[in-house]
PDB file of C-alpha atoms in Angstrom:
ATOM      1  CA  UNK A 373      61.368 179.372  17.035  1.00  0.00           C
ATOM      2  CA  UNK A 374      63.395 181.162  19.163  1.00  0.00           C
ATOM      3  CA  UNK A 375      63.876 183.682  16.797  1.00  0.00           C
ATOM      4  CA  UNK A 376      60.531 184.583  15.762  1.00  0.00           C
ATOM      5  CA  UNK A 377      59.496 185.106  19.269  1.00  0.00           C
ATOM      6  CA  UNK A 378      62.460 187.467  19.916  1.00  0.00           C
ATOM      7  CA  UNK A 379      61.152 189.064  16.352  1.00  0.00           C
ATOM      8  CA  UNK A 380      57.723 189.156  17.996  1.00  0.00           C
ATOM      9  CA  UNK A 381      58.632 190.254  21.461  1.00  0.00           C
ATOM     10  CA  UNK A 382      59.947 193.531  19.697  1.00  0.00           C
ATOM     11  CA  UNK A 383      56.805 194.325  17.116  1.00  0.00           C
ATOM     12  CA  UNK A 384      54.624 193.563  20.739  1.00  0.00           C
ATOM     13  CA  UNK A 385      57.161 196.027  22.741  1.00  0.00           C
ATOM     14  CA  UNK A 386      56.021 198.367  19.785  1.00  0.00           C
ATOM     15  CA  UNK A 387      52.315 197.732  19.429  1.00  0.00           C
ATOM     16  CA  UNK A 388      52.234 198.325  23.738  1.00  0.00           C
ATOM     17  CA  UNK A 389      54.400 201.697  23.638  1.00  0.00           C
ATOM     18  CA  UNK A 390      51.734 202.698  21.166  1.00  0.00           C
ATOM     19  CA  UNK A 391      49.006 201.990  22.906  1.00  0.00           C
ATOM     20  CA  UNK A 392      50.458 203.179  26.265  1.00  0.00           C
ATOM     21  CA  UNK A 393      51.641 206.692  25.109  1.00  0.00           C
ATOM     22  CA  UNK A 394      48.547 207.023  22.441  1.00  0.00           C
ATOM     23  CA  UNK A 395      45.701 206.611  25.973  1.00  0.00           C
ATOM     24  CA  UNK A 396      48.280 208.210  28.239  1.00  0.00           C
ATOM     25  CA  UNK A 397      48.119 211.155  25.430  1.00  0.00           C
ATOM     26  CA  UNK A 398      43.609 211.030  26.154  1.00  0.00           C
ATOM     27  CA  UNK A 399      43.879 211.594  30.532  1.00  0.00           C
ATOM     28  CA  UNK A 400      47.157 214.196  30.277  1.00  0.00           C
ATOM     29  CA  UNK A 401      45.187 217.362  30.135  1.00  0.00           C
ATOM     30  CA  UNK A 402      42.906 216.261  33.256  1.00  0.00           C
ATOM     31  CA  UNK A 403      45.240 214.418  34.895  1.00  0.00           C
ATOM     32  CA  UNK A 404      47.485 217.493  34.663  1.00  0.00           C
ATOM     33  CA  UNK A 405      44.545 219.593  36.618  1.00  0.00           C
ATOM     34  CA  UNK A 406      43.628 216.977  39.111  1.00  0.00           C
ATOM     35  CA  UNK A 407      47.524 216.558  39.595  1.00  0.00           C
ATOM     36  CA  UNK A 408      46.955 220.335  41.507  1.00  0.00           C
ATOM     37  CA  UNK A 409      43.896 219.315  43.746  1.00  0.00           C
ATOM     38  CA  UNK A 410      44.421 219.136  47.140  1.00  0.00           C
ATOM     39  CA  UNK A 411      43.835 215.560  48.710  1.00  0.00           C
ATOM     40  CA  UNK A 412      41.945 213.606  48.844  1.00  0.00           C
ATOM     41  CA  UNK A 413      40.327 214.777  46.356  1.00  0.00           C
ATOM     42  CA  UNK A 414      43.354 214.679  44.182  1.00  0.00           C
ATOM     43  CA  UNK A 415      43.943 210.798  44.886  1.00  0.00           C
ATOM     44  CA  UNK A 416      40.164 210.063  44.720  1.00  0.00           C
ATOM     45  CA  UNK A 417      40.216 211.504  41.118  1.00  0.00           C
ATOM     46  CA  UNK A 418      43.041 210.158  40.004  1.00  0.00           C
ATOM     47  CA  UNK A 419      42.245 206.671  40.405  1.00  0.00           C
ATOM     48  CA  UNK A 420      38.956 207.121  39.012  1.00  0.00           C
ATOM     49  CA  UNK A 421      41.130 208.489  35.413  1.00  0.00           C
ATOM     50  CA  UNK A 422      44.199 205.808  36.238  1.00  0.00           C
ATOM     51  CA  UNK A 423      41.471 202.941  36.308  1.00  0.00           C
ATOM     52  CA  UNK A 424      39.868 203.042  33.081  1.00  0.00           C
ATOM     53  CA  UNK A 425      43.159 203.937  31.214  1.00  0.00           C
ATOM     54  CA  UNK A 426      45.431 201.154  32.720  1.00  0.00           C
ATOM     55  CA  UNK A 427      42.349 198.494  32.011  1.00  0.00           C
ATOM     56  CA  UNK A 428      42.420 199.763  28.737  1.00  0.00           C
ATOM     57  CA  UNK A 429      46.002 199.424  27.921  1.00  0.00           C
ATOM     58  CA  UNK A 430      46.121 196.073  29.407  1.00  0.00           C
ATOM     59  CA  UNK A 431      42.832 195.334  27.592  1.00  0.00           C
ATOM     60  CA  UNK A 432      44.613 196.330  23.674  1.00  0.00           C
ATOM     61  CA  UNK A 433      48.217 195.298  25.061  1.00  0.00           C
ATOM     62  CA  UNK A 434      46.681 191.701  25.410  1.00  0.00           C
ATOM     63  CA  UNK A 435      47.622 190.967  29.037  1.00  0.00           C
ATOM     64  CA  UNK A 436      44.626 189.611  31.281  1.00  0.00           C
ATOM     65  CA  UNK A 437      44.735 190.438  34.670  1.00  0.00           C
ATOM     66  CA  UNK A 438      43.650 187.917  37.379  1.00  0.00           C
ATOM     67  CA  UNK A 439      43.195 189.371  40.859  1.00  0.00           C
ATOM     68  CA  UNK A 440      42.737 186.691  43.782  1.00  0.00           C
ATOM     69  CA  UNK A 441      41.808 187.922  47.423  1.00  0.00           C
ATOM     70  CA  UNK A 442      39.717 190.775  46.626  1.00  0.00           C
ATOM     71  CA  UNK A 443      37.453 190.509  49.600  1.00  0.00           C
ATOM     72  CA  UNK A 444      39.761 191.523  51.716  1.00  0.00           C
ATOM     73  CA  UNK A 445      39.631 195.137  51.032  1.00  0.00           C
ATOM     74  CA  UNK A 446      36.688 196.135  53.791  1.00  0.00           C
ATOM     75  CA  UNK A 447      34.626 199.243  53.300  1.00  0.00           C
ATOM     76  CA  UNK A 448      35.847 202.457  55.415  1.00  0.00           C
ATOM     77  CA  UNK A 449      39.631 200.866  55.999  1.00  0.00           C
ATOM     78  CA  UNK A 450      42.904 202.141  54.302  1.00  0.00           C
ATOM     79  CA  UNK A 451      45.947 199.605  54.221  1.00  0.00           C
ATOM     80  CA  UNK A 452      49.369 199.594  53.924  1.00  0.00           C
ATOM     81  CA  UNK A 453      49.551 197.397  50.654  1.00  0.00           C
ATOM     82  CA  UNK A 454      53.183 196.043  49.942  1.00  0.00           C
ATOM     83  CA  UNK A 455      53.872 194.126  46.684  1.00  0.00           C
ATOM     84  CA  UNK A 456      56.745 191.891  45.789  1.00  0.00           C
ATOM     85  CA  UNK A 457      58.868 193.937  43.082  1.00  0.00           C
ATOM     86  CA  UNK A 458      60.187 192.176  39.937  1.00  0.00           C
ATOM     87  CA  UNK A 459      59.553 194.150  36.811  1.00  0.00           C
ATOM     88  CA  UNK A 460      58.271 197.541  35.510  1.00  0.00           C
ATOM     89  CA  UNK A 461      55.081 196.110  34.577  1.00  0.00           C
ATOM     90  CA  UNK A 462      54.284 195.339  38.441  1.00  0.00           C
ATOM     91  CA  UNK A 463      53.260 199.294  38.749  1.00  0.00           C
ATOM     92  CA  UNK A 464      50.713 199.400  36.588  1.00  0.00           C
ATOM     93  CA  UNK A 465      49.573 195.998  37.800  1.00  0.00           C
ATOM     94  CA  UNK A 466      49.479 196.791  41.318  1.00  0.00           C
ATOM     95  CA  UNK A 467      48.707 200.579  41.521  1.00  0.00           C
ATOM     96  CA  UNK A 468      45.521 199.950  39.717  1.00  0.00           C
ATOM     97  CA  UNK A 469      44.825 196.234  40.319  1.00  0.00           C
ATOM     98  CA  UNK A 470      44.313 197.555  44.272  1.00  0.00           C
ATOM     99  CA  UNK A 471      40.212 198.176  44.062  1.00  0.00           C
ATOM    100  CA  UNK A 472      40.214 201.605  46.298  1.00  0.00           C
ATOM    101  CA  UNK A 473      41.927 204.746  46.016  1.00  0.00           C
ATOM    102  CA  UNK A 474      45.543 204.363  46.651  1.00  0.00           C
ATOM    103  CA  UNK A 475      48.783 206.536  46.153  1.00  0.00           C
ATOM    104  CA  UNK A 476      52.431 204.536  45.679  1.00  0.00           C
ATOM    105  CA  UNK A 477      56.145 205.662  46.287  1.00  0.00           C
ATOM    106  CA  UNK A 478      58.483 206.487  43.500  1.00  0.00           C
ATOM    107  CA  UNK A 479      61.940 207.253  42.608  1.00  0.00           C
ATOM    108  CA  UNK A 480      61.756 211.001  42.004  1.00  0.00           C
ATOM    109  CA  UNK A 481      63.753 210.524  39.221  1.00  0.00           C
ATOM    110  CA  UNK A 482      60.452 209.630  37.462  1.00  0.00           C
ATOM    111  CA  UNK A 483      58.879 212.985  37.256  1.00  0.00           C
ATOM    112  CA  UNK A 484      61.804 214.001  35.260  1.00  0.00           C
ATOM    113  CA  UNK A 485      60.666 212.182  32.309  1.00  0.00           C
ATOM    114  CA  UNK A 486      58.605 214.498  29.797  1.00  0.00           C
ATOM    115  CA  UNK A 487      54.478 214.005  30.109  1.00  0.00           C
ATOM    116  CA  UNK A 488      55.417 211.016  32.802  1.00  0.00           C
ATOM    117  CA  UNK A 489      56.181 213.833  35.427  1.00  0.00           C
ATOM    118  CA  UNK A 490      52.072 214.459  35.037  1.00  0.00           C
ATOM    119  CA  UNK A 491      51.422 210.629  35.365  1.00  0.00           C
ATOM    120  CA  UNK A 492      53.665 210.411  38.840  1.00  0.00           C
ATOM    121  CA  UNK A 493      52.881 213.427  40.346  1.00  0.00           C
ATOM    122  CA  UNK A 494      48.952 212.556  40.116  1.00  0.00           C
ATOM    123  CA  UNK A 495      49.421 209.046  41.435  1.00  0.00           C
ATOM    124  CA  UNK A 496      52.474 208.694  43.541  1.00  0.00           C
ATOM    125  CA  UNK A 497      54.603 210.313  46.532  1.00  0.00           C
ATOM    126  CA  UNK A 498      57.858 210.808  44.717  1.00  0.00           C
ATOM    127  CA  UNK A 499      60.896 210.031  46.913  1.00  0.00           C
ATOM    128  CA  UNK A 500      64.897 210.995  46.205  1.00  0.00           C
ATOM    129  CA  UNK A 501      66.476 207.782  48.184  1.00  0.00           C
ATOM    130  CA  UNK A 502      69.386 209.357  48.562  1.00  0.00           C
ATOM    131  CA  UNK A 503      68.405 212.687  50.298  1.00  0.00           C
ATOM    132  CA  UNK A 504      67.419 212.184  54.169  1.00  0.00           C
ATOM    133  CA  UNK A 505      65.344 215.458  53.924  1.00  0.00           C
ATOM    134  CA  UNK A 506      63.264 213.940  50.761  1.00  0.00           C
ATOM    135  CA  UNK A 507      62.804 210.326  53.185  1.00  0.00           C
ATOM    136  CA  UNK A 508      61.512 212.504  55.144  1.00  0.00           C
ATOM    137  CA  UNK A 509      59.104 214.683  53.506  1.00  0.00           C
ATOM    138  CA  UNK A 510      57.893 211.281  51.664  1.00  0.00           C
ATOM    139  CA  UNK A 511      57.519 209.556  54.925  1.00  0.00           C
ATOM    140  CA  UNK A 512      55.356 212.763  56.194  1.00  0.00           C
ATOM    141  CA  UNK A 513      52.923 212.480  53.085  1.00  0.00           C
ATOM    142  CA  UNK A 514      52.450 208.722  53.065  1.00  0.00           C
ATOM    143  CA  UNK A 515      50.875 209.360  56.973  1.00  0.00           C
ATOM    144  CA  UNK A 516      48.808 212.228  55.566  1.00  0.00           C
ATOM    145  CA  UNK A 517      47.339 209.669  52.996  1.00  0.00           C
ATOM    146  CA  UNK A 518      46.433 207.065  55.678  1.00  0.00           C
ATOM    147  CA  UNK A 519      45.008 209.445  57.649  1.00  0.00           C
ATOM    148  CA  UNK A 520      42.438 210.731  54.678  1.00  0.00           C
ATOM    149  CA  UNK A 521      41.409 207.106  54.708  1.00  0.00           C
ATOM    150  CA  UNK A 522      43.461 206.474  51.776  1.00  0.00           C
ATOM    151  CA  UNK A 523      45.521 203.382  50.813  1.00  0.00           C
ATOM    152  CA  UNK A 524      49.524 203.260  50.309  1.00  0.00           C
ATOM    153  CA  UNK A 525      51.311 200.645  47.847  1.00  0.00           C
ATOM    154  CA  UNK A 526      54.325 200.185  48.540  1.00  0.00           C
ATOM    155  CA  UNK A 527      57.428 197.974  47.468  1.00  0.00           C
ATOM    156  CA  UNK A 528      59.388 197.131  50.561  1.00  0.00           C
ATOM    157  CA  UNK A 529      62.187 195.339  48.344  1.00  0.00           C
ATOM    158  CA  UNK A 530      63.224 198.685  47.407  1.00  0.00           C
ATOM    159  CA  UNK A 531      64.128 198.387  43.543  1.00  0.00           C
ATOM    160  CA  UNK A 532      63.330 195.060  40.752  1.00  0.00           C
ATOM    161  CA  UNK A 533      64.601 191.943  42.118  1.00  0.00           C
ATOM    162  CA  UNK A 534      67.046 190.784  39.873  1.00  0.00           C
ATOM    163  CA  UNK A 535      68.634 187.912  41.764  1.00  0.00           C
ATOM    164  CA  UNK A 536      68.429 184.266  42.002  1.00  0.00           C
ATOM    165  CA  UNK A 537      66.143 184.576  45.283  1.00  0.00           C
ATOM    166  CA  UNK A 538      62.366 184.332  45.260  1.00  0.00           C
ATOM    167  CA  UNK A 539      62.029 187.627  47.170  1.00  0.00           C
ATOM    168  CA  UNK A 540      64.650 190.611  48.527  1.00  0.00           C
ATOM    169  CA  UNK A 541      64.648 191.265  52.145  1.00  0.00           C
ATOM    170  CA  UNK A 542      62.731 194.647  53.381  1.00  0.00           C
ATOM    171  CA  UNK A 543      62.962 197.830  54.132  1.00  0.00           C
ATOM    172  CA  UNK A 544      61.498 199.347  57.462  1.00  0.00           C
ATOM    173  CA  UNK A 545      59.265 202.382  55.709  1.00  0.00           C
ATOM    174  CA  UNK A 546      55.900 200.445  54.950  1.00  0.00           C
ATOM    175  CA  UNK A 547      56.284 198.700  58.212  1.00  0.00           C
ATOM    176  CA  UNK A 548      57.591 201.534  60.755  1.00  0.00           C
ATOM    177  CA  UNK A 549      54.309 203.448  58.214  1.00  0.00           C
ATOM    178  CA  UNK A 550      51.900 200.394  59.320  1.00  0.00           C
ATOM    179  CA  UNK A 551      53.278 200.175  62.865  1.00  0.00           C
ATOM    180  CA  UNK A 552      53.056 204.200  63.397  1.00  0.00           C
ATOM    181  CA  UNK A 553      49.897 204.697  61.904  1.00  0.00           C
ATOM    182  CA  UNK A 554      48.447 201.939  63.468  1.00  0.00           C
ATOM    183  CA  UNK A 555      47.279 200.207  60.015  1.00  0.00           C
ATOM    184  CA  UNK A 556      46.908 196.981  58.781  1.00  0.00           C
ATOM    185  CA  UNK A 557      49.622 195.376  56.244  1.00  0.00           C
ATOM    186  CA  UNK A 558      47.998 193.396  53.355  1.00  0.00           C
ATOM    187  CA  UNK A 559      50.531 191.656  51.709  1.00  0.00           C
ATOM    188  CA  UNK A 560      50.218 191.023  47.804  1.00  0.00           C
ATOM    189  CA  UNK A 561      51.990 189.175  45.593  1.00  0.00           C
ATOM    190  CA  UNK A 562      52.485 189.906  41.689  1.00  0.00           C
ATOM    191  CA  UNK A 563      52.700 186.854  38.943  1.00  0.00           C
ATOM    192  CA  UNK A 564      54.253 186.766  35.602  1.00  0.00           C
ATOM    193  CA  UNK A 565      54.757 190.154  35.423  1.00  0.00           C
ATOM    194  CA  UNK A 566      58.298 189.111  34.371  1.00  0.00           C
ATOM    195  CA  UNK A 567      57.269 186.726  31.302  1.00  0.00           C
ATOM    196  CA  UNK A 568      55.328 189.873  30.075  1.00  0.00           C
ATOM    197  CA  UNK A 569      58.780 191.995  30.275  1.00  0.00           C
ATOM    198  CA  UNK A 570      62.064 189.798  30.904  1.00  0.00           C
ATOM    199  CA  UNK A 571      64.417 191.170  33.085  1.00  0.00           C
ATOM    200  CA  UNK A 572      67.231 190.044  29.926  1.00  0.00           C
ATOM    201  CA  UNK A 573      65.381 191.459  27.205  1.00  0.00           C
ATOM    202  CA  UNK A 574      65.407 195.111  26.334  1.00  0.00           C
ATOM    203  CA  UNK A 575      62.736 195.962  24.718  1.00  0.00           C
ATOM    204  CA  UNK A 576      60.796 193.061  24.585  1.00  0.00           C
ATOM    205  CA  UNK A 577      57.113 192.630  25.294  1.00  0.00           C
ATOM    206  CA  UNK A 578      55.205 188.988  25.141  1.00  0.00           C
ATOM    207  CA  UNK A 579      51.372 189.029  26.282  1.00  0.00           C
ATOM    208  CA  UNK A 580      50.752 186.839  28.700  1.00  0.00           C
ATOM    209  CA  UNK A 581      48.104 186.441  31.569  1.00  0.00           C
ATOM    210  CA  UNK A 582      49.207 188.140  35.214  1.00  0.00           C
ATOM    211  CA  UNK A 583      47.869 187.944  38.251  1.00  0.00           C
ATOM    212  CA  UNK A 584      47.882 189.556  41.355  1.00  0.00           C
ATOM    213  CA  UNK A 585      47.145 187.787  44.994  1.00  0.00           C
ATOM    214  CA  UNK A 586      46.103 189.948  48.016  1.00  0.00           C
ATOM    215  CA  UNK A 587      46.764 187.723  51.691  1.00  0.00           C
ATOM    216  CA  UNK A 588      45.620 187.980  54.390  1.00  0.00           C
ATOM    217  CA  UNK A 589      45.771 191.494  56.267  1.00  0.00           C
ATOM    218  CA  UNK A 590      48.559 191.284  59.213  1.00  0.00           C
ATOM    219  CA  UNK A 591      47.836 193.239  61.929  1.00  0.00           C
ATOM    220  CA  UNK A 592      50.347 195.945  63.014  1.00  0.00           C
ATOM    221  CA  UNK A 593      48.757 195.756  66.829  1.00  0.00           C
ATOM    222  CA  UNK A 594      51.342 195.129  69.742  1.00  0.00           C
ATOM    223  CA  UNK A 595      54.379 194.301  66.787  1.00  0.00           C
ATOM    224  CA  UNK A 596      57.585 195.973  66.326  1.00  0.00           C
ATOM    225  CA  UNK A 597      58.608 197.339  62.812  1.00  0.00           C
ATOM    226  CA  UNK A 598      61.279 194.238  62.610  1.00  0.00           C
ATOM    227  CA  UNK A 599      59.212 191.767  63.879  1.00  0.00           C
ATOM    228  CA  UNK A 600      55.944 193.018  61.192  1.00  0.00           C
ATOM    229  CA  UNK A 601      58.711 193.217  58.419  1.00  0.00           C
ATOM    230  CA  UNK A 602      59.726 189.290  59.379  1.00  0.00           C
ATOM    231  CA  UNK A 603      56.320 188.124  59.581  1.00  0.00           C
ATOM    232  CA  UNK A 604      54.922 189.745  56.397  1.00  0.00           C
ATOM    233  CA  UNK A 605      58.388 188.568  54.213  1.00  0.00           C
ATOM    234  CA  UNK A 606      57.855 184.775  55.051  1.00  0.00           C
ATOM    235  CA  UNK A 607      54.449 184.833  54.301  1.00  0.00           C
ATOM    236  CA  UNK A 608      54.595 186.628  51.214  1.00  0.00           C
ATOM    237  CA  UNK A 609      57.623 184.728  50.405  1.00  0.00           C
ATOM    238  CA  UNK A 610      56.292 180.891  51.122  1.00  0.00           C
ATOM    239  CA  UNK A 611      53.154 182.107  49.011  1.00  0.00           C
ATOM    240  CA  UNK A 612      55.547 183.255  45.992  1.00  0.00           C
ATOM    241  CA  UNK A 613      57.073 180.034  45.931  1.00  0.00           C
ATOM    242  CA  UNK A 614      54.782 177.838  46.867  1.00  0.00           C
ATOM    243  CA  UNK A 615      52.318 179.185  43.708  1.00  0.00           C
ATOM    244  CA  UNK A 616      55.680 178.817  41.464  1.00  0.00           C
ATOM    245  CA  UNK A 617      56.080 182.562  41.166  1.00  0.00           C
ATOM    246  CA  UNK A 618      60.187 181.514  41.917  1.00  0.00           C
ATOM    247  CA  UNK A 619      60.442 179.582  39.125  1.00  0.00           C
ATOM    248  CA  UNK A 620      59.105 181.956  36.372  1.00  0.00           C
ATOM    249  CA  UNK A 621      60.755 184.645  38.001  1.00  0.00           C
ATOM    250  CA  UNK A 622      64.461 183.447  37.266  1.00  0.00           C
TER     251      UNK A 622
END
């Protein structure tokens, strides 16, 4: 049994890539000239192309989405929305799963990958971690995008999670961001994103149902960036675990 799912897992990781590259293939051309719109009409746009195409590919790929906690998205706010951070699959999950128009960080490394470079420079503020003048210039662009009225997703863990814990301590960015710019944190946490793609597999693809949780905002009023980062980690954290998301994780 074991065998024929590892069989399976492959022909899926194939039948995905397929549909993945063949849609991303349909939105290049006009996501390549709303890529050079200024915002945020650029983001707007985007999000309106990213929507359809990620539903689709979820739709085809045979994973069902499940989003919990919608209502608390009100009209006329922008949030700093950070997600727990376990797989690839979590940014096509959480960029679109988040119902208004939203940008998200990225290794910069990204937009060095033929006809992707179009897909992150659309949709994302792309980031070189190891270069304080690039930290900078991200930092500077994520404020810009709050202050359109725009959202931010953002994964505080920093890279996958790939230990034995249920969640990675944070970085300060989305919280000095929410404390600075005087914005809500809405912390959101991703299921099963890692039964869909296994953190032991390579190439390796099983559909299965994921879902994606949005808490309660936490206000950035009156709070330090440590003591926001503290408070938003235990609740997201206690959530995680408490809804199993640990154990499927490991």
């Amino acid at each position: 049994m074991k065998l024929v799912k590892n069989v399976l897992g492959r022909v899926f990781a194939v039948w995905a890539a397929i549909v993945f590259i063949g849609s991303m293939l349909v939105i290049i051309i006009p996501l390549w000239f709303i890529a050079r719109q200024e915002e945020p009409r650029r983001t707007i746009n985007a999000f309106k192309l990213f929507h359809p195409w990620i539903a689709f590919f979820f739709i085809f790929s045979g994973v069902r989405r499940r989003f919990v906690g919608l209502h608390h998205f009100e009209k006329e706010k922008s949030y700093v929305v950070v997600c727990n951070h376990n797989c690839f699959m979590d940014v096509p999950l959480s960029s679109c799963g988040i119902p208004v128009p939203n940008r998200t960080i990225a290794k910069a490394e990204m937009a060095k990958i033929p006809l992707f470079n179009v897909i992150y420079r659309g949709g994302s503020i792309l980031v070189d971690r190891k270069s304080e003048s690039s930290r900078k210039r991200s930092y500077i662009a994520m404020r810009k995008v709050l202050n359109y009225g725009l959202t931010m997703c953002i994964y505080p863990e920093g890279t996958r999670n790939k230990g034995k814990v249920p969640m990675q301590q944070f970085h300060d960015g989305a919280f000095r961001l929410a404390v600075d710019s005087k914005k809500a944190i809405l912390p959101t946490v991703l299921f099963n994103t890692t039964k869909v793609m296994p953190r032991d597999k390579s190439f390796y693809f099983w559909p299965t149902p994921v879902e994606m949780h949005f808490l309660d905002p936490i206000s950035s009023a009156g709070k330090t960036v440590d003591e926001l980062k503290e408070e938003t980690w235990q609740v997201m954290r206690d959530y995680y675990v408490a809804k199993g998301g640990f154990q499927e994780a490991v």
